Coordinates of C-alpha atoms in Angstrom, one line a residue:
M175 CA -46.4 64.4 -109.7
S176 CA -45.5 66.6 -106.8
A177 CA -42.5 68.9 -106.6
L178 CA -40.2 68.9 -103.7
I179 CA -40.2 72.1 -101.8
E180 CA -36.9 73.4 -100.3
R181 CA -37.4 74.7 -96.8
D182 CA -34.9 76.4 -94.4
D183 CA -35.3 74.3 -91.3
N184 CA -34.1 77.2 -89.2
L185 CA -37.4 79.0 -90.1
Y186 CA -39.5 76.1 -88.7
R187 CA -39.7 75.3 -85.0
P188 CA -39.1 71.6 -84.3
C189 CA -42.1 70.2 -82.7
V190 CA -43.8 66.9 -81.8
G191 CA -47.5 66.2 -82.5
I192 CA -49.4 63.6 -80.6
T193 CA -52.3 61.6 -81.9
L194 CA -53.6 60.0 -78.6
F195 CA -56.1 57.2 -79.2
N196 CA -58.3 55.7 -76.5
R197 CA -59.2 52.0 -76.4
E198 CA -62.2 52.7 -78.7
G199 CA -60.0 54.2 -81.4
L200 CA -61.2 57.8 -80.7
V201 CA -58.7 60.7 -80.7
F202 CA -58.0 63.3 -77.9
V203 CA -58.6 66.9 -78.9
G204 CA -58.4 69.9 -76.7
E205 CA -59.8 73.4 -77.1
R206 CA -57.1 76.0 -76.9
L207 CA -57.5 78.5 -74.0
D208 CA -56.0 81.3 -76.3
G209 CA -58.4 80.5 -79.1
P210 CA -62.0 79.5 -78.3
G211 CA -63.3 77.2 -81.0
A212 CA -59.7 76.2 -82.0
W213 CA -59.3 72.5 -81.2
Q214 CA -56.1 70.5 -81.7
M215 CA -54.2 67.5 -80.7
P216 CA -51.4 67.9 -78.2
Q217 CA -48.1 69.2 -79.6
G218 CA -45.1 71.1 -78.4
G219 CA -41.5 71.9 -79.0
I220 CA -38.7 69.4 -79.1
D221 CA -35.7 70.3 -76.8
A222 CA -32.2 70.2 -78.3
G223 CA -31.0 66.6 -78.4
E224 CA -34.3 65.2 -77.2
E225 CA -35.6 62.0 -78.8
I226 CA -39.0 62.2 -80.5
D227 CA -40.7 59.7 -78.2
V228 CA -39.3 61.3 -75.1
A229 CA -40.6 64.7 -76.3
A230 CA -44.0 63.2 -77.0
F231 CA -44.4 61.8 -73.5
R232 CA -43.1 65.0 -71.9
E233 CA -45.4 67.2 -73.9
M234 CA -48.4 64.9 -73.2
E235 CA -47.7 65.2 -69.5
E236 CA -47.3 69.0 -69.7
E237 CA -50.5 69.5 -71.7
I238 CA -52.9 66.8 -70.3
G239 CA -51.3 65.8 -67.0
T240 CA -50.5 62.1 -67.8
R241 CA -47.9 59.8 -69.4
S242 CA -50.3 56.8 -69.4
A243 CA -49.8 55.6 -73.0
R244 CA -47.9 53.3 -75.2
L245 CA -46.2 54.1 -78.5
L246 CA -48.1 52.8 -81.5
G247 CA -46.1 54.4 -84.3
M248 CA -44.5 57.5 -85.8
I249 CA -44.4 59.3 -89.1
D250 CA -40.8 59.2 -90.2
E251 CA -40.5 62.5 -92.0
W252 CA -41.0 66.0 -90.9
I253 CA -44.3 67.6 -91.7
Y254 CA -44.1 71.4 -92.2
Y255 CA -46.8 74.1 -91.9
D256 CA -46.7 77.9 -92.0
I257 CA -48.7 79.9 -89.5
P258 CA -50.3 83.3 -90.1
P259 CA -47.7 86.1 -89.9
R260 CA -49.5 87.8 -87.0
T261 CA -49.4 84.6 -85.0
A262 CA -45.7 84.1 -85.8
Q263 CA -45.1 87.6 -84.5
K264 CA -47.1 87.0 -81.3
L265 CA -45.6 83.6 -80.5
W266 CA -42.0 83.9 -81.6
N267 CA -41.3 87.5 -82.6
N268 CA -41.0 86.3 -86.2
R269 CA -38.1 83.9 -85.4
Y270 CA -40.1 81.1 -87.1
R271 CA -42.6 81.1 -90.0
G272 CA -44.1 77.9 -88.9
Q273 CA -43.4 74.5 -87.4
R274 CA -41.9 71.2 -88.6
Q275 CA -43.4 68.3 -86.8
K276 CA -42.8 64.7 -86.1
W277 CA -46.1 62.9 -85.4
V278 CA -46.5 60.0 -83.0
A279 CA -49.5 57.8 -82.4
L280 CA -50.0 56.7 -78.8
E281 CA -52.6 54.5 -77.2
F282 CA -54.0 55.9 -73.9
T283 CA -53.7 53.3 -71.2
G284 CA -55.1 55.3 -68.3
S285 CA -58.6 56.4 -67.4
D286 CA -60.3 59.7 -68.4
A287 CA -59.9 60.8 -64.7
D288 CA -56.1 60.8 -65.3
I289 CA -56.4 63.6 -67.8
R290 CA -55.8 66.9 -66.0
L291 CA -55.6 70.0 -68.1
D292 CA -54.4 72.1 -65.1
A293 CA -51.5 69.8 -64.2
F294 CA -48.9 72.5 -65.0
S295 CA -48.8 76.3 -64.4
H296 CA -49.5 77.3 -68.0
P297 CA -52.4 75.2 -69.3
E298 CA -53.0 75.0 -73.0
F299 CA -56.5 73.6 -73.1
G300 CA -59.8 74.6 -71.5
Q301 CA -61.7 71.5 -72.3
W302 CA -61.2 68.2 -74.1
K303 CA -63.0 65.3 -75.7
W304 CA -62.6 62.1 -77.7
V305 CA -63.6 62.3 -81.3
P306 CA -63.4 60.0 -84.3
L307 CA -60.1 60.4 -86.3
T308 CA -62.2 61.0 -89.5
T309 CA -63.7 64.2 -87.9
L310 CA -60.5 66.0 -87.0
L311 CA -60.7 68.5 -89.9
D312 CA -64.0 69.7 -88.4
Y313 CA -62.1 71.0 -85.3
V314 CA -58.7 72.2 -86.5
V315 CA -57.8 75.8 -87.6
P316 CA -57.4 76.1 -91.4
F317 CA -53.6 76.4 -91.5
K318 CA -53.2 73.0 -89.9
R319 CA -55.7 71.1 -92.1
D320 CA -53.1 69.7 -94.5
V321 CA -51.0 68.4 -91.6
Y322 CA -54.1 66.8 -90.0
S323 CA -55.1 65.3 -93.3
R324 CA -51.7 63.6 -93.5
V325 CA -51.8 62.4 -89.9
M326 CA -55.4 61.0 -90.4
Q327 CA -54.2 59.1 -93.5
E328 CA -51.1 57.7 -91.8
F329 CA -52.7 56.7 -88.5
A330 CA -56.1 55.4 -89.8
P331 CA -54.9 51.8 -89.3
F332 CA -54.5 52.4 -85.6
A333 CA -58.0 53.8 -85.3
R334 CA -59.4 50.8 -87.1
S335 CA -57.5 48.2 -85.1
L336 CA -58.4 49.8 -81.7
S337 CA -62.1 50.2 -82.5
K338 CA -62.6 46.5 -83.1

């Protein structure tokens, strides 16, 4: 039995996370420019009044230079995580203690050549690759592992159906 944890939403930045599958059921991960060795799936803030799917496609375009995808599904509830205090200070001057995320699964409909990490003036990733969903925990920073475990569990059916 798990206890419900009360959280103050004002302390968690609203964010969308994107699990982008290719046609083989592999998942996009990018290595952060500000953290060599730190790989993650695309994610970013949700603007006030912005729909989750709209935010996902906007963030995908900002981070990897393309909107070539179709929506497969979404995790309905918010998933929360805390970030290390030094990181919170650096990123947000301690306005937030972490992020609350809505996760979407998208199927990439373009070609690898469509992915451009330098499409916008402030790139997030230095390199990228496709990896099996089951290996995501090998790449992600420790404070995001619980989130990624949940995403892997929820979106595993998409990986299986695309890899057939």
